[in-house]
PDB file of C-alpha atoms in Angstrom:
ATOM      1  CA  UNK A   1      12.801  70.622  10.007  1.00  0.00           C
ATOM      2  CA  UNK A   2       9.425  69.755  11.064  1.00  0.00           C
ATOM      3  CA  UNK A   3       6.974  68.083   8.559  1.00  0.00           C
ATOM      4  CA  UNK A   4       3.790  69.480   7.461  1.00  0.00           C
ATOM      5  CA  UNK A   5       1.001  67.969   6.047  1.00  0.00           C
ATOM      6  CA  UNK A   6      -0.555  69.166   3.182  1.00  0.00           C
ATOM      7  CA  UNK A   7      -4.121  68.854   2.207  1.00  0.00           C
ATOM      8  CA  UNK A   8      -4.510  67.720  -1.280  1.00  0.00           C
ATOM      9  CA  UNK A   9      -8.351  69.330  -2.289  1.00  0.00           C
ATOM     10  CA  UNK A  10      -6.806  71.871  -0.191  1.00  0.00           C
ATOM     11  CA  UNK A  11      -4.432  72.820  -2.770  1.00  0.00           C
ATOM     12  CA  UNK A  12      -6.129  71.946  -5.765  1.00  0.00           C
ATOM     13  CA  UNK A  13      -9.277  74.459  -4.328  1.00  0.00           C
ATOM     14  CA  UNK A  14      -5.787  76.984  -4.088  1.00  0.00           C
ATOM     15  CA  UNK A  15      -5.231  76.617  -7.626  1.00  0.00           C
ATOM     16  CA  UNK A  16      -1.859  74.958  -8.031  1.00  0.00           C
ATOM     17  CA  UNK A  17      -2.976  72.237 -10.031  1.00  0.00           C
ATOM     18  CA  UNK A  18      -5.686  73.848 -12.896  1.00  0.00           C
ATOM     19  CA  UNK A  19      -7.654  72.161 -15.710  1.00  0.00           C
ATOM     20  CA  UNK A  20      -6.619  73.824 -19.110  1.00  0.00           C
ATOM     21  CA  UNK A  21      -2.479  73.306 -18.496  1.00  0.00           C
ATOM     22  CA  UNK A  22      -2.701  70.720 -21.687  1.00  0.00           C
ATOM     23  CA  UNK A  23      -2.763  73.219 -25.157  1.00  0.00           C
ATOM     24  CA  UNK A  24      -1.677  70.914 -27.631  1.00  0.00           C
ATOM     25  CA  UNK A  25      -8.104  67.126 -25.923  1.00  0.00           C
ATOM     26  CA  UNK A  26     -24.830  61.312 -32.927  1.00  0.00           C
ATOM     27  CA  UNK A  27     -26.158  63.498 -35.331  1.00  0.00           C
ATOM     28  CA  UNK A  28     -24.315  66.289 -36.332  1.00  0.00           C
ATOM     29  CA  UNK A  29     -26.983  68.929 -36.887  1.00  0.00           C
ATOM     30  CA  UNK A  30     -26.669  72.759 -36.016  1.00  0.00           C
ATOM     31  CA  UNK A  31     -29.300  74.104 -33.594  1.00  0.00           C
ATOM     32  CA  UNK A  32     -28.936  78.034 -32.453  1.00  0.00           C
ATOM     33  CA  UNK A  33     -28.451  78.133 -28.943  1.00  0.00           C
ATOM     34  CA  UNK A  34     -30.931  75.782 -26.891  1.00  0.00           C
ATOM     35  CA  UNK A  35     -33.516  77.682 -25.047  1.00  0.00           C
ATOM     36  CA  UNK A  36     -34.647  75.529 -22.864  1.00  0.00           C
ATOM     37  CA  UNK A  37     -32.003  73.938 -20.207  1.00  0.00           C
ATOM     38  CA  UNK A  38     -31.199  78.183 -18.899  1.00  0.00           C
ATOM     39  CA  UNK A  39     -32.969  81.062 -17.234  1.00  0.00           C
ATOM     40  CA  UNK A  40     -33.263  83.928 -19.023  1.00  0.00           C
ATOM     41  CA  UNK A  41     -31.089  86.531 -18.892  1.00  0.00           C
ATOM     42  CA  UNK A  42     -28.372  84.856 -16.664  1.00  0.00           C
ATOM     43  CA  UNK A  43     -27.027  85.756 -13.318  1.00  0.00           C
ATOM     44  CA  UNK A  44     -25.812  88.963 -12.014  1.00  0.00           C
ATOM     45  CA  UNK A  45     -22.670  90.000 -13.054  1.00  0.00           C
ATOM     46  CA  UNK A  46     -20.613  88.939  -9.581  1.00  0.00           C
ATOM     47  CA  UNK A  47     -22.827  86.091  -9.185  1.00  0.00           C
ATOM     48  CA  UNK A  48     -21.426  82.782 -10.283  1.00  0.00           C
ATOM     49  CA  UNK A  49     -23.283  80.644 -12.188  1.00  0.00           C
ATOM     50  CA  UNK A  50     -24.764  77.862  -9.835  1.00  0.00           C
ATOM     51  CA  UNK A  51     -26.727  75.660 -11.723  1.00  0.00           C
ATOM     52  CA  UNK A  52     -25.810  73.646 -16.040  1.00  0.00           C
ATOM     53  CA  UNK A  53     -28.616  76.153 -17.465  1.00  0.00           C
ATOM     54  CA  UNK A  54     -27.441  79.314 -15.651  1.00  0.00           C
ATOM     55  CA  UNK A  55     -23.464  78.636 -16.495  1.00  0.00           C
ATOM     56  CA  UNK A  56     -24.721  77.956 -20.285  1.00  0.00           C
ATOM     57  CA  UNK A  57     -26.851  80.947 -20.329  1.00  0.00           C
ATOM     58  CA  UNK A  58     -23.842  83.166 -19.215  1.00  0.00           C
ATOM     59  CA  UNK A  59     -21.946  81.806 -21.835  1.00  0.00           C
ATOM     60  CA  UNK A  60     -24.824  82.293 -24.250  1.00  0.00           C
ATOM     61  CA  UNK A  61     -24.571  86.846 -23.073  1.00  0.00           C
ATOM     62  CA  UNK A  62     -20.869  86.560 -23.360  1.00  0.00           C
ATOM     63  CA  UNK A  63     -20.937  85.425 -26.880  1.00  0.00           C
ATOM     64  CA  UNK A  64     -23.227  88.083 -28.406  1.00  0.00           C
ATOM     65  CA  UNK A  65     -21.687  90.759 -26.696  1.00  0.00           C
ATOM     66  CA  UNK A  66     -18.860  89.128 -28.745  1.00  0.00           C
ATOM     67  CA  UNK A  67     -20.794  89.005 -31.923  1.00  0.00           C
ATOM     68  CA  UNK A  68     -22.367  92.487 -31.425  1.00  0.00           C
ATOM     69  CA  UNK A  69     -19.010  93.568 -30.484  1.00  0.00           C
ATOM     70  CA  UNK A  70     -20.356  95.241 -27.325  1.00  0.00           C
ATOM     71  CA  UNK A  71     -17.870  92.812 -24.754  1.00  0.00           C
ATOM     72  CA  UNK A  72     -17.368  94.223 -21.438  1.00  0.00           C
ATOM     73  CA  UNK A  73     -14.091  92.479 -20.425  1.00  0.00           C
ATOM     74  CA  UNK A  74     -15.376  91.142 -17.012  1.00  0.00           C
ATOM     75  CA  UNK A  75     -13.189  90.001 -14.053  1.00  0.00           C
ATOM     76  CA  UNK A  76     -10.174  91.609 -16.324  1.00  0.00           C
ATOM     77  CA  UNK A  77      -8.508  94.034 -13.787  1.00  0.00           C
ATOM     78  CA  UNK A  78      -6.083  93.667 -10.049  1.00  0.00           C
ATOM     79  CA  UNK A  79      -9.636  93.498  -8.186  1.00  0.00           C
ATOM     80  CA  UNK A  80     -10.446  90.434  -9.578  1.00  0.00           C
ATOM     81  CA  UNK A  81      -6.518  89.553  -9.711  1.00  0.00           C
ATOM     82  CA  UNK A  82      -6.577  89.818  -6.424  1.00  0.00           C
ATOM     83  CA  UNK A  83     -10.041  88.198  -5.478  1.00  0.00           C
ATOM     84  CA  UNK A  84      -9.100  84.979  -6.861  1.00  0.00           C
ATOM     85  CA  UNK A  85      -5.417  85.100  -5.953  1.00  0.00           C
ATOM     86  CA  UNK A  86      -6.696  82.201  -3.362  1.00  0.00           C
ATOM     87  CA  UNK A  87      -9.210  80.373  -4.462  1.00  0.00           C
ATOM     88  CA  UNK A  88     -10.680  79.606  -7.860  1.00  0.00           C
ATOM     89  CA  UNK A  89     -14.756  78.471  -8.568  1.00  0.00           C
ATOM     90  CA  UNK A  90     -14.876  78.392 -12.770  1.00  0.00           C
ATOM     91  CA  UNK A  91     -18.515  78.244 -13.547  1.00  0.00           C
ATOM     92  CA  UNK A  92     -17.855  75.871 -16.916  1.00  0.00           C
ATOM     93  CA  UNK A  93     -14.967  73.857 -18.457  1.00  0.00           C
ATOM     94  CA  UNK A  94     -14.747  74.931 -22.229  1.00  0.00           C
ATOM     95  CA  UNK A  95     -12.846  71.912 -24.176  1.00  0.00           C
ATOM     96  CA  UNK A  96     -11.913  73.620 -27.047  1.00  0.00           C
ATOM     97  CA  UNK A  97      -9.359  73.601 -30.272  1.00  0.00           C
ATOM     98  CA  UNK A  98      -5.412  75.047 -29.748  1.00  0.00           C
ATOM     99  CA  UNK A  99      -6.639  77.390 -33.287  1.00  0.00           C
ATOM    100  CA  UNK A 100      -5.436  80.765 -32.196  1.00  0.00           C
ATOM    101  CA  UNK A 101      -8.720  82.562 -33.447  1.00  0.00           C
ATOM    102  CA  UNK A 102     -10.765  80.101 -31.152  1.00  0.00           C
ATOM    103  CA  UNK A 103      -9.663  81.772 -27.377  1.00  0.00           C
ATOM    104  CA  UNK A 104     -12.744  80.371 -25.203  1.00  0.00           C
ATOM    105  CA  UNK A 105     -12.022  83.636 -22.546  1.00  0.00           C
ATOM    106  CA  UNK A 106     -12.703  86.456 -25.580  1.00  0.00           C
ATOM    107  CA  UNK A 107     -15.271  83.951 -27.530  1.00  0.00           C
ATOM    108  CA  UNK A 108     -17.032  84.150 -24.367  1.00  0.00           C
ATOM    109  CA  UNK A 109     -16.224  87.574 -23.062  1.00  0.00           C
ATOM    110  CA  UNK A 110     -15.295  86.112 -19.815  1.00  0.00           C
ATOM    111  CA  UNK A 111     -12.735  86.883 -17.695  1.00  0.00           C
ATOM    112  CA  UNK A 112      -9.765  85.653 -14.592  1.00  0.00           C
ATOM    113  CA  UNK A 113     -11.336  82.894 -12.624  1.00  0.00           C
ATOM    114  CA  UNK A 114     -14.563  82.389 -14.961  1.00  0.00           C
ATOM    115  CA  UNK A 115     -13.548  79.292 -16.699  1.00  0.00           C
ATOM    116  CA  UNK A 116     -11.505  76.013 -16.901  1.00  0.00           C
ATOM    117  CA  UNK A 117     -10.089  75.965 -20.365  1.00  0.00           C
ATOM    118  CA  UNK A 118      -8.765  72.374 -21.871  1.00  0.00           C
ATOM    119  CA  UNK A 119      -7.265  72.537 -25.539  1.00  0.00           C
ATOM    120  CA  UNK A 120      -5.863  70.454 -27.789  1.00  0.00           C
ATOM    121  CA  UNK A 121      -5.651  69.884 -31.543  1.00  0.00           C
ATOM    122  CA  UNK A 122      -9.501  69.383 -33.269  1.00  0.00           C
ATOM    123  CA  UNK A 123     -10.307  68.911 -29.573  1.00  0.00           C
ATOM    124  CA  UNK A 124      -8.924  65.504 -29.761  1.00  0.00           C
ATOM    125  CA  UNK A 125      -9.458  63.634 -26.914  1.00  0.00           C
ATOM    126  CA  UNK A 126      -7.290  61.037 -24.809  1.00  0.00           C
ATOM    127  CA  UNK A 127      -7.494  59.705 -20.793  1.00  0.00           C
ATOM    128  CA  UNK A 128      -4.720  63.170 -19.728  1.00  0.00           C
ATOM    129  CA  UNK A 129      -7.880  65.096 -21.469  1.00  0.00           C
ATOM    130  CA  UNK A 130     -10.279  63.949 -19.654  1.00  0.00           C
ATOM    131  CA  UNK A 131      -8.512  64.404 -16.545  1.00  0.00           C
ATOM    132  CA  UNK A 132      -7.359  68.040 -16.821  1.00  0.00           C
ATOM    133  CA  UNK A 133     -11.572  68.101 -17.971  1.00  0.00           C
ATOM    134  CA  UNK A 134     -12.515  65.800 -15.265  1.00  0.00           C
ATOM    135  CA  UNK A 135     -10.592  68.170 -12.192  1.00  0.00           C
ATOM    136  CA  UNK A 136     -13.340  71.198 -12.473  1.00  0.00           C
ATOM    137  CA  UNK A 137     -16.651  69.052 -12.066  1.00  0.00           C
ATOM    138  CA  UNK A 138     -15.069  66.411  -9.471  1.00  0.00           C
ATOM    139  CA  UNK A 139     -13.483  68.373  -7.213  1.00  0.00           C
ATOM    140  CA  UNK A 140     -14.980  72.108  -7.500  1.00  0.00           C
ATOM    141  CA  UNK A 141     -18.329  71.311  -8.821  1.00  0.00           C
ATOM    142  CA  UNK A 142     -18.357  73.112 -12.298  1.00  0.00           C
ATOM    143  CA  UNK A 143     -21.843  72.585 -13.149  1.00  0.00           C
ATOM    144  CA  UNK A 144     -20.749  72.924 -17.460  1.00  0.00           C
ATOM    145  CA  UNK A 145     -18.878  71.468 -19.736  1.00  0.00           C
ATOM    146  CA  UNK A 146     -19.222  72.737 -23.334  1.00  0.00           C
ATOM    147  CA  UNK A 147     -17.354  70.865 -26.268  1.00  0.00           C
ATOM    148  CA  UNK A 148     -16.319  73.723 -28.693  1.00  0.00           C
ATOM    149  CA  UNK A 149     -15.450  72.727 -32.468  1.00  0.00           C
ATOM    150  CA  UNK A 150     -14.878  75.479 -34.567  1.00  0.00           C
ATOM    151  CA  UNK A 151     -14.878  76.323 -38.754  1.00  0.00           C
ATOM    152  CA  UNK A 152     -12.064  76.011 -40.735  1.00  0.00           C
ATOM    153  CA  UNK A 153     -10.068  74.227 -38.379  1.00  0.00           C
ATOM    154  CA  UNK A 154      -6.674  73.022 -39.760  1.00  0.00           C
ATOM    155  CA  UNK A 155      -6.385  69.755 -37.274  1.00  0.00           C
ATOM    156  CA  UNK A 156      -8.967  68.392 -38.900  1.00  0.00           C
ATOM    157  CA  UNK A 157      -8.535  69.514 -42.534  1.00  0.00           C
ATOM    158  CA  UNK A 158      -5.014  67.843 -42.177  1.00  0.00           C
ATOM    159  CA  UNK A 159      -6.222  65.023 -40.653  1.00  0.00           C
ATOM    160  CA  UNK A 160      -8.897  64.408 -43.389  1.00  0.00           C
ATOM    161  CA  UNK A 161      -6.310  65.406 -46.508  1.00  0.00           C
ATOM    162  CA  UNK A 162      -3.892  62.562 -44.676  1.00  0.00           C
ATOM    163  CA  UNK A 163      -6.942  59.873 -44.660  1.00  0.00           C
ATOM    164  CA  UNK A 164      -8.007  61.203 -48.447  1.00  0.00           C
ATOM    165  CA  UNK A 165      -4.606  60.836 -49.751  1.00  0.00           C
ATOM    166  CA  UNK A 166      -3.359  57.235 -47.694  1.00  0.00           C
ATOM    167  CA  UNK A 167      -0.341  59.935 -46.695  1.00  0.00           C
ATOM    168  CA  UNK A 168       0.822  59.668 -42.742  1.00  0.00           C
ATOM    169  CA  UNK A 169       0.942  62.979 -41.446  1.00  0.00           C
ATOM    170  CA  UNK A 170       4.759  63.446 -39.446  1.00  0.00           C
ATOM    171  CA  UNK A 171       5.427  62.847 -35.734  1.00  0.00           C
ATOM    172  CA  UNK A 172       2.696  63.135 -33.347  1.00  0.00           C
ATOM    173  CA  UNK A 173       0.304  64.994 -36.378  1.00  0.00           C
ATOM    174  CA  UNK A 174      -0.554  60.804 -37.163  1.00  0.00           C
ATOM    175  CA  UNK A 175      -2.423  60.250 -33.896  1.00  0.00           C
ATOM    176  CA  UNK A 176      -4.496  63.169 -34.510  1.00  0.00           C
ATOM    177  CA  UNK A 177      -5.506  61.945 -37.857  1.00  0.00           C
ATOM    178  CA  UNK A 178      -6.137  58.550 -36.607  1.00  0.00           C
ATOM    179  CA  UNK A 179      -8.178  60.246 -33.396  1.00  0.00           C
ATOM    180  CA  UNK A 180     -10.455  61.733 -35.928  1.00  0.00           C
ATOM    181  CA  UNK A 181     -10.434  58.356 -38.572  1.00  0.00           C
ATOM    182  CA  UNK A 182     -13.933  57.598 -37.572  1.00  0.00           C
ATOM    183  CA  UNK A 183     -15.492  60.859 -37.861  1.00  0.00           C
ATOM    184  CA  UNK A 184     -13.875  61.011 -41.302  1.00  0.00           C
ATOM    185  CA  UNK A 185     -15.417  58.000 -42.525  1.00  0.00           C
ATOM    186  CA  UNK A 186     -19.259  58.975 -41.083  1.00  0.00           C
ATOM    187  CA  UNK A 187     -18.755  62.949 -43.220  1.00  0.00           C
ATOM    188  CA  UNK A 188     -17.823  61.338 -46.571  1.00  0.00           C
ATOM    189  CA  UNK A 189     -14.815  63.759 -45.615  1.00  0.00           C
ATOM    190  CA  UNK A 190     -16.437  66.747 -45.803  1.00  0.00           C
ATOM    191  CA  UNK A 191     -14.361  68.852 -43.352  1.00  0.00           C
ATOM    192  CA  UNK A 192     -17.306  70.829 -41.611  1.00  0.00           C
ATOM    193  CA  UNK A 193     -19.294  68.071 -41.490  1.00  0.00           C
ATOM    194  CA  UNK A 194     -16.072  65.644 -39.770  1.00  0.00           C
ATOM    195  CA  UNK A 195     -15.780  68.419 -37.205  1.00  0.00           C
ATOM    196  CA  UNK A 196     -18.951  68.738 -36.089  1.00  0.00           C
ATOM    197  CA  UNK A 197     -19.143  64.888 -35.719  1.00  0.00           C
ATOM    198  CA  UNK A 198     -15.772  64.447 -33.815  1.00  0.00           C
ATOM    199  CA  UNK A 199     -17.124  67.369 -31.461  1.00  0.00           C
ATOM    200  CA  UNK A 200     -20.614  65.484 -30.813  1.00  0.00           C
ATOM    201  CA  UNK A 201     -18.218  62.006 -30.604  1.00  0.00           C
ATOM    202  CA  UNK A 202     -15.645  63.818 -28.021  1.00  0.00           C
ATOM    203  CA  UNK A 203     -19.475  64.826 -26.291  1.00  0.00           C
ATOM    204  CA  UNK A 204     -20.868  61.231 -25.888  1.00  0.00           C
ATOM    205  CA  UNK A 205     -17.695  59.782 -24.926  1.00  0.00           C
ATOM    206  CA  UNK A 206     -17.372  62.546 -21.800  1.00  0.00           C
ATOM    207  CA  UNK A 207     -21.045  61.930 -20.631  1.00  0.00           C
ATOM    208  CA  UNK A 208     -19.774  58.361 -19.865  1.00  0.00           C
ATOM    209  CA  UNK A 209     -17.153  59.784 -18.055  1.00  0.00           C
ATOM    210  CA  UNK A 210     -17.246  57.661 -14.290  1.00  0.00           C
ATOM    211  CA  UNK A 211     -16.706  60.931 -12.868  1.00  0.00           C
ATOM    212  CA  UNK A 212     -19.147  62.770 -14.837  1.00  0.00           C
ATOM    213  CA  UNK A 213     -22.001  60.265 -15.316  1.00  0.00           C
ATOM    214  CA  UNK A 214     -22.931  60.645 -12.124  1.00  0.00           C
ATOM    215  CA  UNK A 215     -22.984  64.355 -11.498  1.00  0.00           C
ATOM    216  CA  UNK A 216     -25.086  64.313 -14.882  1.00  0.00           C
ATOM    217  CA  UNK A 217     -27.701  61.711 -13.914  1.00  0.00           C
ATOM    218  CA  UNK A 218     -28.465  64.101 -10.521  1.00  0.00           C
ATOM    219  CA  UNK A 219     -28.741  67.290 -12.431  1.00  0.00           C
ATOM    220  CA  UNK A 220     -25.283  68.962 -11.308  1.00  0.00           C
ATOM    221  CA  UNK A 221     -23.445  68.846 -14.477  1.00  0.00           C
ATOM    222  CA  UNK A 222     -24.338  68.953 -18.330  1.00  0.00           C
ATOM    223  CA  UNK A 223     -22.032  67.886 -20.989  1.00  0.00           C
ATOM    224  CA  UNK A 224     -22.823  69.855 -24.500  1.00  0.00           C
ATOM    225  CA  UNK A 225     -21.462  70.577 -27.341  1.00  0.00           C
ATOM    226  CA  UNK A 226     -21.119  73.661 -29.621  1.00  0.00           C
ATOM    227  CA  UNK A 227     -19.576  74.916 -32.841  1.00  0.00           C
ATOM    228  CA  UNK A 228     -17.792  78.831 -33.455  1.00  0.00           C
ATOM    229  CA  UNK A 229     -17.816  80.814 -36.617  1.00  0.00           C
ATOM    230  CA  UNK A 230     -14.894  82.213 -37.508  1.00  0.00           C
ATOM    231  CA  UNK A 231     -16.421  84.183 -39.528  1.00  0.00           C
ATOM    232  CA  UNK A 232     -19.662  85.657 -37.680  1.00  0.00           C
ATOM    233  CA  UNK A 233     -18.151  85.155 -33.781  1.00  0.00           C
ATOM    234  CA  UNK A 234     -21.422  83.037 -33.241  1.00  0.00           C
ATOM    235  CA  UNK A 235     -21.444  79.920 -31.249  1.00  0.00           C
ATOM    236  CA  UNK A 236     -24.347  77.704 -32.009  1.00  0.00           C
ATOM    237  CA  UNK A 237     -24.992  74.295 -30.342  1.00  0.00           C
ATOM    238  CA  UNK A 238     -25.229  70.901 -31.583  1.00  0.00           C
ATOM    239  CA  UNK A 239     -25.434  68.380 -28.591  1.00  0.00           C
TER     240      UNK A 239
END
């Protein structure tokens, strides 16, 4: 049988490898949605984000048609199926919690082929992490990454009631607790407070990234970080 060679971008560009496979990776203050790194209103619908301020901005419409409850499902149907069947270009990497109300594609009202989703518990971070959140921006040019803690999350409220109370949490649970140790210690354990620190920490520690730093330093990639209400829809930023 005769040997092919097999280009490796070549596939990734295909799809067969895809960041988001892992589900189960400052100051802390809140500030509504930054206005100044994005154009206003966005890009056309069928236009992919190019550009850090126009992939955040897009992200930014998708999230109060989600609030307002006016979402428009895009790139949901066999056209777009079928479109990126192919070839993928996600305009943004969202990093975000495994909490089931937390799903980055309805938070955001986005749709097939719009984004590279990476989740794990409390958006705990480790080096597999950062390379499933490393593949979009090196080797596509994803021009976003946004850092997405959310309220009430239980990762962290177990990992802080396991710190409080000197009590290891069972298997695996342990490493997220210790993960999240020193953002426990800087909130006083206050649980909002510890998330919105770990999400800022899990920020800082990808804008050192080797991969990253450089894309960042030329303008071709931002790093930010953001925080969801479960109980408005809203996503506000805070780094």
């Amino acid at each position: 049988m005769q040997n092919h060679m097999v280009d490796r971008r070549g596939l990734l560009r295909a799809g067969l490898v895809v960041g988001g496979l892992l589900a189960g990776t400052a100051s802390a203050g809140t500030a509504v949605f930054a206005q100044t790194d994005q154009p206003s209103g966005g890009t056309a619908p069928d236009q992919r984000p190019s550009t850090p301020g126009q992939a955040w901005a897009t992200l930014r419409e998708g999230n109060r048609r989600w609030v307002d409850g006016t979402v428009t499902h895009p790139h949901q149907d066999a056209a777009r199926r079928a479109a990126v069947a192919q070839k993928q270009d996600p305009f943004a990497v969202v990093f975000s919690c495994i909490d089931s109300r937390v799903a980055p594609e309805l938070v955001f009202d986005a749709g097939l082929g719009d984004l590279f989703v990476v989740r794990t518990a409390g958006q705990t971070i480790d080096p597999l992490v950062t390379g499933a959140a490393e593949y979009g921006p090196a080797e596509l040019g994803t021009p976003l990454v946004v850092v997405l803690g959310h309220q009430r999350c239980g990762a962290v409220t177990a990992a802080a009631e396991s710190l409080h109370d000197h009590k290891k949490l069972p298997g695996e649970l342990s490493t997220i607790a210790s993960s999240l140790r020193s953002a426990y210690k800087r909130s006083d354990g206050d649980v909002d407070k510890m998330i919105r620190i770990n999400t800022v920490d899990v920020v800082n520690q990808l804008k050192k990234d080797k991969l990253f730093a450089p894309r960042i330093a030329k303008g071709k990639l931002k790093v930010i970080g953001a925080y969801y209400s479960i109980d408005t829809g809203e996503v506000t930023r805070l780094a």
